[in-house]
Each structure stands twice: as C-alpha cells, then as structure tokens.
Tab-separated table of C-alpha atoms in Angstrom:
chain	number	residue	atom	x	y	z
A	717	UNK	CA	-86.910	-34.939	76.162
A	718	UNK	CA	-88.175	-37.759	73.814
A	719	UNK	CA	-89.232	-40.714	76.076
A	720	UNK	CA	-87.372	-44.330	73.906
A	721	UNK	CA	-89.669	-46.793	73.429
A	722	UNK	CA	-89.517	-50.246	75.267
A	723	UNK	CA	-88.913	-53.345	73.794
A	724	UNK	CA	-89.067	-56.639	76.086
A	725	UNK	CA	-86.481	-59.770	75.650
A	726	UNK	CA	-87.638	-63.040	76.635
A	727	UNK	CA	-84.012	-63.933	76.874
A	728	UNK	CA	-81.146	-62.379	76.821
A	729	UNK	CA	-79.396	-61.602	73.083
A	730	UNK	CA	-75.828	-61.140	72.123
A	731	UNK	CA	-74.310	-58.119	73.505
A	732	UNK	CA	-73.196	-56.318	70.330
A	733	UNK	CA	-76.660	-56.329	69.164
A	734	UNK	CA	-78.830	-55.084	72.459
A	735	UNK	CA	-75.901	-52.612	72.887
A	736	UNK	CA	-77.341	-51.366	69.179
A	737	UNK	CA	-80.506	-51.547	70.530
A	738	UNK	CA	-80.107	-49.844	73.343
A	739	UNK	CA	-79.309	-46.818	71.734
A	740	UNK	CA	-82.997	-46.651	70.672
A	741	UNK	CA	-85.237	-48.066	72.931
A	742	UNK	CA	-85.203	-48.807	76.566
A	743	UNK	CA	-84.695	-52.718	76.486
A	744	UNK	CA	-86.075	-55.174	79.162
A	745	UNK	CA	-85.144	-58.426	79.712
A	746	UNK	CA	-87.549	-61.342	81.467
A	747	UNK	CA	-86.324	-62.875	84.530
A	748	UNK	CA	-86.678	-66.417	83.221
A	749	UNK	CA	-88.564	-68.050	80.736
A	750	UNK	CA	-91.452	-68.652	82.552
A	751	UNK	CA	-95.444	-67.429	81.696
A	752	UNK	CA	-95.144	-65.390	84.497
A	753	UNK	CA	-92.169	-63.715	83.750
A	754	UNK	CA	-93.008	-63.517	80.151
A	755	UNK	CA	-96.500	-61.605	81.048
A	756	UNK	CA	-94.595	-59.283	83.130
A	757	UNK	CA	-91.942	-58.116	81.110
A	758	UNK	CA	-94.336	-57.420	78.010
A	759	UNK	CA	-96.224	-55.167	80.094
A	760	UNK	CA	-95.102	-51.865	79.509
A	761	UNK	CA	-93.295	-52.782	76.370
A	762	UNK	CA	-93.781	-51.701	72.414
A	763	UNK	CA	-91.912	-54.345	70.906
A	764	UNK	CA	-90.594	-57.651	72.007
A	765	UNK	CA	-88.609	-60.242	70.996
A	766	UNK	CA	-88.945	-63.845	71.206
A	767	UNK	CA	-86.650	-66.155	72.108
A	768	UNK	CA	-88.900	-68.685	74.387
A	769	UNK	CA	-92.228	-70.189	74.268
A	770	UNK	CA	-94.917	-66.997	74.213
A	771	UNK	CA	-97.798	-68.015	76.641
A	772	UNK	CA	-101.309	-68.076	74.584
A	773	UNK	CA	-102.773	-65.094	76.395
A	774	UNK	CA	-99.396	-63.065	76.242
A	775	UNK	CA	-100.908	-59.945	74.766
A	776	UNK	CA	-103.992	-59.933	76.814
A	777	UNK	CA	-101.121	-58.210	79.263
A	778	UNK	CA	-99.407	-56.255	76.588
A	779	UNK	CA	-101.985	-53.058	76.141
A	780	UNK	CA	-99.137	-51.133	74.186
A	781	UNK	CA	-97.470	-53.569	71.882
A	782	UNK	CA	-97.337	-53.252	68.552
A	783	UNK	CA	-94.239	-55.097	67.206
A	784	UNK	CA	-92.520	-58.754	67.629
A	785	UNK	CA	-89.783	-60.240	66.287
A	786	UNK	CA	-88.958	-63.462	65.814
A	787	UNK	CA	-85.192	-64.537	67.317
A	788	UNK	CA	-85.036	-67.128	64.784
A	789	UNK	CA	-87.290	-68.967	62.096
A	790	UNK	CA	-89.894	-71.424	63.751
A	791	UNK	CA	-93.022	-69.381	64.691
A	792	UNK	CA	-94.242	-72.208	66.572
A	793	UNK	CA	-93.365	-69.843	69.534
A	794	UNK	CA	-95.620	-67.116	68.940
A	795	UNK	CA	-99.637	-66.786	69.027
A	796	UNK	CA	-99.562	-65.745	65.666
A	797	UNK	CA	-103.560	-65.274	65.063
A	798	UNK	CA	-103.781	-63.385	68.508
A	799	UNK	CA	-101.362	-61.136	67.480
A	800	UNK	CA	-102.961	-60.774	63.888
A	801	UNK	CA	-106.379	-59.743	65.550
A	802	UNK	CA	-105.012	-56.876	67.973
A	803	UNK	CA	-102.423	-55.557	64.578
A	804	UNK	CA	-99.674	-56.282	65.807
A	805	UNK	CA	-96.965	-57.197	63.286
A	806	UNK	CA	-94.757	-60.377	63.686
A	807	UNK	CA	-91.248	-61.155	61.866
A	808	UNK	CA	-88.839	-63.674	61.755
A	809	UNK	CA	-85.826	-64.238	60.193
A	810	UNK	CA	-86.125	-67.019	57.459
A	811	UNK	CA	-82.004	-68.204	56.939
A	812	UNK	CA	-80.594	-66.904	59.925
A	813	UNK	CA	-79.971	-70.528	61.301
A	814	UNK	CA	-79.848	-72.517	58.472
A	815	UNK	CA	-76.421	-73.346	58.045
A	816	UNK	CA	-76.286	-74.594	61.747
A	817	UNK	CA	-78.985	-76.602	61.482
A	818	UNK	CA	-77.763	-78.547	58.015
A	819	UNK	CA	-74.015	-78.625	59.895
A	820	UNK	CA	-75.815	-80.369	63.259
A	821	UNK	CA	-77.826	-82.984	60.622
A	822	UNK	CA	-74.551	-83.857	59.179
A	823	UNK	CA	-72.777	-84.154	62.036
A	824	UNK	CA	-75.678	-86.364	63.231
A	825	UNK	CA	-75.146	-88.963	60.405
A	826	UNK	CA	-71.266	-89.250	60.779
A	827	UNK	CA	-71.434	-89.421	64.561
A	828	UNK	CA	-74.130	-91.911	64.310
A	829	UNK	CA	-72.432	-93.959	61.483
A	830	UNK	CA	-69.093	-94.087	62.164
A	831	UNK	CA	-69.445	-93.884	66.183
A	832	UNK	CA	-66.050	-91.346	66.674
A	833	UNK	CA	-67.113	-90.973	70.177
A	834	UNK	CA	-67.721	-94.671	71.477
A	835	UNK	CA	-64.845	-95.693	69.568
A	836	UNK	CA	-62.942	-93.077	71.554
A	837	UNK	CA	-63.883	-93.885	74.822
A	838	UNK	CA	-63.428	-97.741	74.119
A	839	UNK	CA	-59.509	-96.621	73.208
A	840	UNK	CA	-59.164	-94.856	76.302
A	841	UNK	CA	-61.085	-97.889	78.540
A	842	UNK	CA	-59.928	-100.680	76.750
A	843	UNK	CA	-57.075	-100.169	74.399
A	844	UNK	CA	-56.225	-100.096	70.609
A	845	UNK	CA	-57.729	-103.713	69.343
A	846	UNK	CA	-60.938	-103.397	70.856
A	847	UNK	CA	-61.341	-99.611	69.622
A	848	UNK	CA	-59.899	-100.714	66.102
A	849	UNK	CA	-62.324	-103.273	65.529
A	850	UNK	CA	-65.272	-100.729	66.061
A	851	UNK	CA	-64.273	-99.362	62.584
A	852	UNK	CA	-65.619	-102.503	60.691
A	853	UNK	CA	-69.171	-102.314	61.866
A	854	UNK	CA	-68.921	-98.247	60.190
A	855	UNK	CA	-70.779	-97.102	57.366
A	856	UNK	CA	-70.083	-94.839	54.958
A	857	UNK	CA	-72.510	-92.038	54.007
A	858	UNK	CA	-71.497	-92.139	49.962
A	859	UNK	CA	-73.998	-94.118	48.245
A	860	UNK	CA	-76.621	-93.847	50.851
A	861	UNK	CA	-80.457	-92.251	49.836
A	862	UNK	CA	-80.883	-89.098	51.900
A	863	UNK	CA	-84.834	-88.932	52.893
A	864	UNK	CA	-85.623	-85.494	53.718
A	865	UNK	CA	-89.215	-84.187	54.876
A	866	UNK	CA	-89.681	-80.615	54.478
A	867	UNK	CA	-87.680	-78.906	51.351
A	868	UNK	CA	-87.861	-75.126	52.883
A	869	UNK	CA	-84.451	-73.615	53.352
A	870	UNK	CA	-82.963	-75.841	55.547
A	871	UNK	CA	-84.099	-78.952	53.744
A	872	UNK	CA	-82.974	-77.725	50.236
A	873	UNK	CA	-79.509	-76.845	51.629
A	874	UNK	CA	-79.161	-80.119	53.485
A	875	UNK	CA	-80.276	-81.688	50.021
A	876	UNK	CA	-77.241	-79.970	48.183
A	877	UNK	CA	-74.550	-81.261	51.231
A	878	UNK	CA	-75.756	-84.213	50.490
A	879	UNK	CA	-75.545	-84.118	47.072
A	880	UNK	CA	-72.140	-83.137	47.465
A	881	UNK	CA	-71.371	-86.466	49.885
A	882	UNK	CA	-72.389	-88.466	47.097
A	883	UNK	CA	-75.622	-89.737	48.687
A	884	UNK	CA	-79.285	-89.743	46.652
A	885	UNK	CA	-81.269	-87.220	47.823
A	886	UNK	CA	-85.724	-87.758	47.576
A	887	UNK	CA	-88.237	-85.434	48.808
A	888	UNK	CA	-91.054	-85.252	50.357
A	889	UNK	CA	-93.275	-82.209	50.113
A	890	UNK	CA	-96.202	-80.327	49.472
A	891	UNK	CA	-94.954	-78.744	46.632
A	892	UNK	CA	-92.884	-81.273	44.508
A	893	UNK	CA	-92.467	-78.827	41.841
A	894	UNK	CA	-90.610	-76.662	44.198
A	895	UNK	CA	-88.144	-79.009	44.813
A	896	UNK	CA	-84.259	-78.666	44.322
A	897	UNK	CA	-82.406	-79.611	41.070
A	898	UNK	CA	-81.390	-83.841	41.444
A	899	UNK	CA	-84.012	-84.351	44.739
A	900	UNK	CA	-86.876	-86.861	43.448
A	901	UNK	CA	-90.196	-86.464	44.615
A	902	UNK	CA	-91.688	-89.131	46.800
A	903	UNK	CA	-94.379	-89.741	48.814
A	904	UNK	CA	-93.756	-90.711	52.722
A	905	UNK	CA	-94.342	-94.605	52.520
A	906	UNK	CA	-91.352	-94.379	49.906
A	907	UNK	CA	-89.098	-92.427	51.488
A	908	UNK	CA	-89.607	-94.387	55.039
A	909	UNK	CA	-88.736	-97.617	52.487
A	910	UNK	CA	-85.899	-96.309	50.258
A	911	UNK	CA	-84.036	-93.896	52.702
A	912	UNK	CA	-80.874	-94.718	54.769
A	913	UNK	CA	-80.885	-91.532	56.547
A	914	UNK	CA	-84.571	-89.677	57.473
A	915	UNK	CA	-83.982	-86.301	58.568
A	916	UNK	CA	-87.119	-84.399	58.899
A	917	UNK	CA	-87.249	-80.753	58.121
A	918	UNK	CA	-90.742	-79.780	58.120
A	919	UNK	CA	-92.754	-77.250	60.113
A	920	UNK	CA	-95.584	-78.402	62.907
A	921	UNK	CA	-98.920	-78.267	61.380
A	922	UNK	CA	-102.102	-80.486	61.428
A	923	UNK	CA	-100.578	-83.238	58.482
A	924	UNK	CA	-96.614	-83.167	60.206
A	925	UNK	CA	-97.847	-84.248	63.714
A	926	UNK	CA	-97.247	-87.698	64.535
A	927	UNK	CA	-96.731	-88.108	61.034
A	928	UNK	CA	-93.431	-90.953	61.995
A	929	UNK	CA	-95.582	-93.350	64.059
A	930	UNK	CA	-95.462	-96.828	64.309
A	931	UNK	CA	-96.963	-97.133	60.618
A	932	UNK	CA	-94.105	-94.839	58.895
A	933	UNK	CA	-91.603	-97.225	60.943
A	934	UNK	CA	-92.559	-100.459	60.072
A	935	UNK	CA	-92.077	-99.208	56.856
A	936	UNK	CA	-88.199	-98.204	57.291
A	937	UNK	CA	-84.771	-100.034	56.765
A	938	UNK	CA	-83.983	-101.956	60.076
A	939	UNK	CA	-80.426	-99.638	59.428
A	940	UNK	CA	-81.808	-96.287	59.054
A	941	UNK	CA	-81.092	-93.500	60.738
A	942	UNK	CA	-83.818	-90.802	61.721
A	943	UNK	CA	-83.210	-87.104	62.393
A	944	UNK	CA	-85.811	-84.585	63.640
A	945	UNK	CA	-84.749	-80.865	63.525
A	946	UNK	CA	-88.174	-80.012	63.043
A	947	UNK	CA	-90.458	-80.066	66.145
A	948	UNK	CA	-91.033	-82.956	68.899
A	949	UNK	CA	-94.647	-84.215	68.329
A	950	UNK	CA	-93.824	-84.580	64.363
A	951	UNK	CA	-92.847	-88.183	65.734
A	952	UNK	CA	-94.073	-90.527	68.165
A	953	UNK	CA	-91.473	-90.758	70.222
A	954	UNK	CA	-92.568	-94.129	71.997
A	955	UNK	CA	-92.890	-95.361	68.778
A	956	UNK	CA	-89.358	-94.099	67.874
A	957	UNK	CA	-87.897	-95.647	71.630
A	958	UNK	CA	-89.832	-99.083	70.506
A	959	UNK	CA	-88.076	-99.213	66.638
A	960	UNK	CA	-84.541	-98.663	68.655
A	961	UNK	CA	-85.496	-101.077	71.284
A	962	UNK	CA	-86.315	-103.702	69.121
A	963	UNK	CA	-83.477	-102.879	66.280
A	964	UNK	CA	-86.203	-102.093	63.937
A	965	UNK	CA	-84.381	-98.654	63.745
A	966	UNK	CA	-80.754	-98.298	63.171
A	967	UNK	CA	-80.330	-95.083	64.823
A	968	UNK	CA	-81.723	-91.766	65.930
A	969	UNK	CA	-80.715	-88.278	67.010
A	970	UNK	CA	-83.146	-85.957	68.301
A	971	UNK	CA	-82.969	-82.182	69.275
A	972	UNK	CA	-86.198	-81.153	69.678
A	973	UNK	CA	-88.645	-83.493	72.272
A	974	UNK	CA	-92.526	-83.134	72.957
A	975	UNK	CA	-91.608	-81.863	76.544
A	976	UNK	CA	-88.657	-79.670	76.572
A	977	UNK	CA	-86.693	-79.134	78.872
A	978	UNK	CA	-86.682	-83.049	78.907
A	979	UNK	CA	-87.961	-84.578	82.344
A	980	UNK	CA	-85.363	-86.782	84.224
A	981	UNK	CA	-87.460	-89.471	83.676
A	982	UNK	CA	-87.871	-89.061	79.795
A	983	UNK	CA	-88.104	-92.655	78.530
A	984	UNK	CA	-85.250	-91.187	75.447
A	985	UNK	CA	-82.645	-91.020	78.090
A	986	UNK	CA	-82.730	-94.783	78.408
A	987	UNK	CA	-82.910	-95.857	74.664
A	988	UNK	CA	-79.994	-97.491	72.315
A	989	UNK	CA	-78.267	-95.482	69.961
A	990	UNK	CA	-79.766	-92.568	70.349
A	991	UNK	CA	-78.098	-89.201	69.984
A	992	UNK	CA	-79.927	-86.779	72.389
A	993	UNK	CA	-79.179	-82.818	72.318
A	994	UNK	CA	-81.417	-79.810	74.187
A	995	UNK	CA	-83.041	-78.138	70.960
A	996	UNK	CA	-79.612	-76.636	69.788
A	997	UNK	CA	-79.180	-77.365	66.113
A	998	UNK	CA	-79.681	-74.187	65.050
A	999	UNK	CA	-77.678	-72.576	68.023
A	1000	UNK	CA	-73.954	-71.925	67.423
A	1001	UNK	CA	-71.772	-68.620	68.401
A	1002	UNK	CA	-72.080	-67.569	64.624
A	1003	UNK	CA	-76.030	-67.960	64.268
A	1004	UNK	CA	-76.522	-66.894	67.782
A	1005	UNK	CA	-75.236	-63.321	66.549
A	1006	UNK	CA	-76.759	-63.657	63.216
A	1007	UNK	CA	-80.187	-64.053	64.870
A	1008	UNK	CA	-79.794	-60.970	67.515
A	1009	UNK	CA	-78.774	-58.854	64.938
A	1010	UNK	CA	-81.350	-59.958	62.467
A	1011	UNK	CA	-83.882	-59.503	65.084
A	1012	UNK	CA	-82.300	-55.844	66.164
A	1013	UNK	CA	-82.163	-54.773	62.430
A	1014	UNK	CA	-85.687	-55.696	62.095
A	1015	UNK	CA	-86.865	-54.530	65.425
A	1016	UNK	CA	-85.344	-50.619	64.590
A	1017	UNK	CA	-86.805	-50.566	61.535
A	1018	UNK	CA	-90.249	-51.024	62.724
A	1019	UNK	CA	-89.844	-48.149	65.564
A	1020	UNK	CA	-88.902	-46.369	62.715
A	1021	UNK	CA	-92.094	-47.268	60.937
A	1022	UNK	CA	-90.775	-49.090	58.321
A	1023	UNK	CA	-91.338	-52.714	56.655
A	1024	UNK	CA	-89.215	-55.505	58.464
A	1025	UNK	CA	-87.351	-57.809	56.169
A	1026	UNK	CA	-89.699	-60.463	56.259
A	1027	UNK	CA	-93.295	-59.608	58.331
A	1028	UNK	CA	-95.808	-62.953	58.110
A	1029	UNK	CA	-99.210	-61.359	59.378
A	1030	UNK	CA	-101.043	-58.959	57.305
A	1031	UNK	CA	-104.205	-56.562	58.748
C-alpha cells in the first residue's frame, strides 16, 4: 500500500477543496497560527500551504518539505530566500483576490464619502432632519483624480473601475510604461498633491516602507482620502493618526496595520474618520474558495511532479 504524502495547513481552507485534497495526500491542519504551532505541523509534512505568517526558521523544522503554496498573492508571508536555498518550490496565486480587493477599495471611497452608515445611525438616534442634512456635506466620486500606488493586478483593475466612475486615474510606478491605457504617470509628490482618493496598491519592499510619512502628507489635499490594501508599515501610521487629528487628512480606511491582530490599545482605534477592518479586503466567500482551490490545484500538481501555475523561486 502506497503511503499519501502530507501536506500541512496553517489554517484551515474551504471544505470542497481539502475534501479534493484529501483524496491525495494526508492533510494536517495547525492548531493555531502561532510559531509554535506552525513549526509543528510542518514537521512531517511534504507540502504546505500558507495561509498565516511563516516563522523565519520554519524549514529548519521541515526536513522533508519540498513544496509551498501560497493561499493567496502577497508573499510577504513566506521566507522566500530560505526556501530558495534548501529547493523548495514556492507558488502563489497572482488574481485569485483581486476582484475583492478593488470591490473593498471602492466600497472604501463611497462609505467614506457619502457616510451611509453615520447617516444611518443618526436616522435611527435622531430622526429624519438631522440624518437628511448629512447628505450636503457628501461628495461625489465623478470628477475626482484617483491616485493609485502600485499598478500590478489589483491596481490596474481598480484603475479601470475608476475609469468607469468617471474619476482621473494617475500612477505611480516603477514601470510607467507598463501602465494601463488613460492612467498618467506621476511621480509620488504629484500624486500626494493632485489626488482626491490615495489608495495604495504596492508590494512591501525597501522603497514602499514608510513611503506615506509625514513628508508625502503635508503634501496632500486637506480632503483626501487614503487607502492602504497593500501592507501596514508602507505608511506611518502616527503620521497618518496626526493628518486625521489635525484635519490635514480628509479620511482614511485601513485593512492592513504594522501589528496585526491590532492591540486594544492601537492609537487607530481612537482616530476621526477612520475606516478600520482586520486585513480582509481580499477575503470574501467567493475568493475564499477561489484561493483554496487555486492553492489545491497547484498543490496536486506538484505531488504529481509537475509545474504549478505560477512558481516564483527558481534553483
């Protein structure tokens, strides 16, 4: 009898999908997110995949692995160069989350300039007038220049919705050539002046972090509106607190945070206008079983010995 591989979840994944993979390997899921629990479920274990922070000396306790797969896009979560030097082959799934994440930015912009929710509450607390009159202080999102950081997939998609709202799309990027038909190339101290809405796109790396600071914000409308899908530490978040604070900044929403899960202290909780979420943009029923069936399809086809759909280390 043929012994099935093992392949290690660092969360659970939708049913339909480790049902599928079940069939072929003998799957093992961490107890919690924790290093701990992340070390010991990879012991044993030919592939993983990732849905939480990977510890930086994961693979020193994972003598057998060979393949991991990325739950998602951002490979932030994975020691990438570590796994590179022992051959072990790491794949995401570039797409599999995008239209979430472009749905959650738009979504972000409405709620934060039109207000649907405190205008709700007001009608239920304090009656029609005083909800009504919340309307005038609305703005519309027609007209407005879109300033988006980061034109990868998710960028370039959110640049066609909002071509498509009537707003002015610019872009900044390393490769302004790449750029999406109608988005103008700019460099950051224009976009932080021209834009209405910021929503940052871009990957963590060496130039992205702390790239909105105190600088980039002196620079921006007093009315616009920042959004960070990418990663916490691309902005200063004090910085960020202090623009609200002072009403040097119109707005903000922010899913992803330099400590996460958030402390219950986290000076955000306590700022004005400020939209606040747990890192979910990209996290809806639909991409949730996008993802674990990406990841699956992947996963078998590299216990078959074959080429995943999209591997990002060579050796």
């Amino acid at each position: 009898m043929t012994t099935l591989p093992i392949v290690a979840l660092t969360a659970p994944i939708h049913p339909d999908a480790h049902a599928r993979l079940a069939q072929a390997a003998q799957v093992r899921t961490a107890a919690d997110g924790g290093a701990d629990a992340l070390r010991a479920v990879v012991r044993e274990a030919h592939g993983l995949i990732v849905r939480n922070h990977l510890p930086e000396d994961i693979f020193n306790h994972a003598p057998h692995l060979r393949f991991v797969v990325r739950h998602g896009v951002g490979l932030d979560m994975i020691p990438v160069a570590q796994a590179t030097a022992r051959r072990i082959a790491v794949a995401n799934l570039p797409g599999s989350n995008t239209a979430a994440v472009v749905e959650y930015c738009v979504s972000a912009m409405l709620h934060l300039r039109r207000n649907l929710a405190g205008m709700d509450a007001r009608l239920r607390g304090e009656g029609w007038a005083r909800a009504r009159a919340m309307a005038d202080s609305g703005t519309e999102l027609h007209g407005a220049v879109c300033g988006i950081v980061g034109l990868g997939a998710i960028g370039s998609r959110l640049a066609a919705v909002a071509q498509a709202l009537g707003m002015r799309v610019v872009g900044l990027t390393r490769r302004p050539e790449t750029l999406p038909a109608g988005v103008e190339a700019v460099d950051k101290q224009t976009l932080m002046q021209t834009a209405d809405v910021i929503v940052l796109c871009c990957p963590l790396t060496d130039d992205t972090r702390g790239m909105i600071d105190a600088k980039a914000l002196s620079s921006a409308k007093p009315s616009a509106l920042l959004i960070n899908v990418s990663r916490g530490p691309v902005i200063d978040t004090a910085a960020v607190i202090d623009a609200l604070v002072q009403d040097r900044l119109g707005g903000a929403a922010l899913d992803v945070h330099d400590v996460q899960p958030l402390p219950a202290d986290a000076a955000v909780l306590a700022a004005p206008r400020l939209l606040l979420t747990p890192h979910v943009a990209g996290t809806t029923a639909t991409s949730m079983r996008r993802m674990s069936e990406g990841a699956v399809d992947d996963m078998l086809r590299l216990l078959r010995g074959d080429v995943p759909s999209n591997q990002v280390n060579t050796f």
